[in-house]
C-alpha positions as a Python dict, from the first residue, in 0.01 Angstrom:
ca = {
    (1, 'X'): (0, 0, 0),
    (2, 'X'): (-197, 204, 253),
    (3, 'X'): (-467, -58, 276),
    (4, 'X'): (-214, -312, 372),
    (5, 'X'): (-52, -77, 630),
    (6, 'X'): (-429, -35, 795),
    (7, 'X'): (-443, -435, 724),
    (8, 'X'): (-113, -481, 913),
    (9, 'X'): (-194, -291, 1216),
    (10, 'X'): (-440, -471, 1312),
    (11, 'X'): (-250, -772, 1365),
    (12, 'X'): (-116, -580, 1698),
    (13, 'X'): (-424, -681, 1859),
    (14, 'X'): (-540, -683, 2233),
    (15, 'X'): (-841, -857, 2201),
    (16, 'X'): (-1121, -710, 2385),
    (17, 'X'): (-1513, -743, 2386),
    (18, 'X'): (-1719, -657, 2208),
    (19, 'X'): (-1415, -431, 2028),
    (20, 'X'): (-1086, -518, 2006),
    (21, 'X'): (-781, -272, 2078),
    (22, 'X'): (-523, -245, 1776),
    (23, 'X'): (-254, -5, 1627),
    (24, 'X'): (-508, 70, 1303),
    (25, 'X'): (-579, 441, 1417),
    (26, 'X'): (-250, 510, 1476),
    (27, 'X'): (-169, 344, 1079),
    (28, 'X'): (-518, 565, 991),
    (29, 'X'): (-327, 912, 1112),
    (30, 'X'): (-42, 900, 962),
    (31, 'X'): (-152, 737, 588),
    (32, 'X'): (-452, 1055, 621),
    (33, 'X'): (-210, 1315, 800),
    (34, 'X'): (46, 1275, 477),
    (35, 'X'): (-172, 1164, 232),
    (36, 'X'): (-430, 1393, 182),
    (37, 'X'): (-803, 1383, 147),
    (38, 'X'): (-837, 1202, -181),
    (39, 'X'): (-594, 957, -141),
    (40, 'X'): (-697, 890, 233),
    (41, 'X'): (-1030, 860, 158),
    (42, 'X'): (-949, 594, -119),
    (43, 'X'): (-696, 354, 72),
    (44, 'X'): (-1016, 332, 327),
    (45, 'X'): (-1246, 258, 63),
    (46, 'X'): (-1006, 9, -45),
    (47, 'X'): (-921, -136, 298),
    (48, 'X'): (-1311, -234, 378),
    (49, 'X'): (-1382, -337, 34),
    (50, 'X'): (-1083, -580, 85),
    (51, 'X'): (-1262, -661, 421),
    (52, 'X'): (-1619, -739, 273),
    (53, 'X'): (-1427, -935, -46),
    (54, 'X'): (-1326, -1183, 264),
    (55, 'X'): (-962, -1102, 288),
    (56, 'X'): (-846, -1075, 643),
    (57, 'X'): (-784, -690, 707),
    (58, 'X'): (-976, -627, 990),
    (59, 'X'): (-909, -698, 1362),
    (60, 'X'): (-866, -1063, 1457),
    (61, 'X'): (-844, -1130, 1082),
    (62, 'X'): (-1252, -1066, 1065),
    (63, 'X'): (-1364, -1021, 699),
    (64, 'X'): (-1668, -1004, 524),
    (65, 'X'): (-2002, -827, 553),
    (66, 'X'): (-2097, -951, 865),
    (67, 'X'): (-1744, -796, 1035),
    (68, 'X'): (-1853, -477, 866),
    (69, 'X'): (-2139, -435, 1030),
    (70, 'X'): (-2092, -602, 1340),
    (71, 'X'): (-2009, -456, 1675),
    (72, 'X'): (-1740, -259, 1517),
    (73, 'X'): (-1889, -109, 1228),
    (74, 'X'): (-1952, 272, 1343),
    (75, 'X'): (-1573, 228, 1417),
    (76, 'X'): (-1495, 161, 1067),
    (77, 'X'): (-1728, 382, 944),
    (78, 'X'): (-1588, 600, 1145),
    (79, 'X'): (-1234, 563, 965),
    (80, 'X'): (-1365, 686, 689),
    (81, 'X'): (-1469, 1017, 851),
    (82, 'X'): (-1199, 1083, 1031),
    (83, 'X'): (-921, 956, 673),
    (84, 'X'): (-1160, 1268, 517),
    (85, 'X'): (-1116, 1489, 803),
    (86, 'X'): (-745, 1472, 868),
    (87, 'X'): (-673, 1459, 507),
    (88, 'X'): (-865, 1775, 424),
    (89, 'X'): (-699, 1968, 731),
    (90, 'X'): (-315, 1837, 645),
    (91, 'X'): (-407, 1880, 265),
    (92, 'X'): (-607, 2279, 365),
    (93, 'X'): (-290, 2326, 641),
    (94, 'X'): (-22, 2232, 351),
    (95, 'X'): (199, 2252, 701),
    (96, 'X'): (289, 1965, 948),
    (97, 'X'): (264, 2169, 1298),
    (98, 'X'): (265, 2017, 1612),
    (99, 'X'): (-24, 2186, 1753),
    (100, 'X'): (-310, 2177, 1431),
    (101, 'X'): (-159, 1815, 1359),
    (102, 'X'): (-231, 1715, 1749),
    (103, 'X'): (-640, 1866, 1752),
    (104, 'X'): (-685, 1726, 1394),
    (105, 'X'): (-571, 1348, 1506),
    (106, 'X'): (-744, 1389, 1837),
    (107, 'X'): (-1066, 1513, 1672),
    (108, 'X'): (-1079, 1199, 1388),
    (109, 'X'): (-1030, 1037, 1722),
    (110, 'X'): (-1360, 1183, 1860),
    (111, 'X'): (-1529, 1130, 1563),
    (112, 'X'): (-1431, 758, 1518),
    (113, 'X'): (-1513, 662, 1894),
    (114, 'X'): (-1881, 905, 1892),
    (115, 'X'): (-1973, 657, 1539),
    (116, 'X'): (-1842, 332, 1718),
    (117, 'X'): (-2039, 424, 2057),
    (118, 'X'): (-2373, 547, 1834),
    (119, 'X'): (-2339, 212, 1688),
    (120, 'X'): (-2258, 6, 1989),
    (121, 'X'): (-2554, 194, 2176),
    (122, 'X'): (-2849, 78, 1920),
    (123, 'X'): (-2762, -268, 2041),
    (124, 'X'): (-2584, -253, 2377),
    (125, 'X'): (-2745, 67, 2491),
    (126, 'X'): (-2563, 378, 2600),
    (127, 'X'): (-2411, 274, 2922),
    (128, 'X'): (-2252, -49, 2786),
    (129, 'X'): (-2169, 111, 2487),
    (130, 'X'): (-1968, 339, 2690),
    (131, 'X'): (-1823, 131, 2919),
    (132, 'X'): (-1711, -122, 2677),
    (133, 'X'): (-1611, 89, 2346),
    (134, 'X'): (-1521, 417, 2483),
    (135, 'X'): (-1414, 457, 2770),
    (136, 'X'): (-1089, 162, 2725),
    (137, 'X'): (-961, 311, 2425),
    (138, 'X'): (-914, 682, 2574),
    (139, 'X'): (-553, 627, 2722),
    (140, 'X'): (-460, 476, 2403),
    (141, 'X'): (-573, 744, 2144),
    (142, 'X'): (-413, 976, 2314),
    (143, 'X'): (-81, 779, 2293),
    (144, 'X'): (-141, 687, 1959),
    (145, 'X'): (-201, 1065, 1861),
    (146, 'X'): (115, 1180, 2014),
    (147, 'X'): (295, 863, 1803),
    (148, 'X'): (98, 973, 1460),
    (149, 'X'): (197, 1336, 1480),
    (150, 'X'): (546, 1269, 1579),
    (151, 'X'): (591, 973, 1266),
    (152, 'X'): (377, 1233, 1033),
    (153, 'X'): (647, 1526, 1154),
    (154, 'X'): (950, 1313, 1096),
    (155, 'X'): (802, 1176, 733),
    (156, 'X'): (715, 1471, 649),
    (157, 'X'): (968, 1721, 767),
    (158, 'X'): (1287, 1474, 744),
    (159, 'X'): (1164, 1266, 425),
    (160, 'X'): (891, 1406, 184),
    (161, 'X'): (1076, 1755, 174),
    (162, 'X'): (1349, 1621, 78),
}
C-alpha cells in the first residue's frame, strides 16, 4: 500500500524541467517516519521496481529504466536513503517529537536533493544543476516537512497508540 501512496503523490504534479515538483517526499516522510527502517526501505524498493516493470509510479506517469535513470534518478535514489534514514531515527527514537521528527525529515531532505543535484551535475554541470533541481524545491521541502511531521504526529499520537 505504501508504494501506491508514493505512486499517488506524484500525480500532484507541477511539471518542471528537467525535474518535476510533486507531493512524493511529503508521501516518503510520513510512510518512513511511521514505518520504520525495514518496512520503509521495502515499499521503496517496491515503488521503483514497479517503476522499471513499466507501471506508471513515477512523476508524469514516467516508468521504466530509462525514467530511473534519467534526470531524476539521484532523486530517487535518493528516496531510498533518506526511507533508511528516517526510518532508522523514528524506529532508534521509538518517540514522535516535534523537534528530532523536524531535523530527521529535513535531513532525508538534504540527502535526497545533494543525490539529485550530484546526478543532475554529471550532465548539466553544477550551476544548472543547481539552478534547476535545487534551488526550486527549497520553499517546498520545507513546507512539506512541516506537513509530514504534523500527519506523522497526528497518526501516530492520535491513531497508532490507540
Amino acid at each position: 500500500m505504501g508504494s501506491w501512496l508514493l505512486a499517488a503523490s506524484s500525480w500532484a504534479e507541477v511539471a518542471m524541467y528537467p525535474v518535476p515538483m510533486t507531493l512524493q517526499t511529503y508521501a516518503l516522510l510520513v510512510i518512513a517516519g511511521l514505518s520504520g527502517l525495514r518496512l520503509s526501505l521495502e515499499i521503496v524498493f517496491v515503488w521503483l521496481a514497479q517503476a522499471a516493470m513499466g507501471l506508471p509510479v513515477l512523476a508524469g506517469g514516467a516508468s521504466g529504466i530509462e525514467a530511473l535513470i534519467g534526470p531524476t534518478g539521484g532523486y530517487l535514489l535518493g528516496f531510498l536513503a533518506a526511507a533508511g534514514l528516517v526510518g532508522w531515527l523514528a524506529a532508534r527514537r521509538g518517540g514522535r517529537d516535534w523537534l528530532p521528527l523536524s531535523a530527521s525529515f529535513l535531513t532525508a531532505h538534504a540527502v535526497i536533493l545533494l543525490l539529485g543535484f550530484a546526478w543532475l551535475a554529471s550532465g548539466l554541470g553544477a550551476k544548472a544543476a543547481f539552478a534547476g533541481g535545487v534551488a526550486p524545491f527549497l520553499p517546498g521541502a520545507l513546507l512539506k516537512t512541516l506537513l509530514a511531521v504534523a500527519t506523522v504526529k497526528l497518526v501516530g499520537d492520535r491513531i497508532l497508540t490507540r
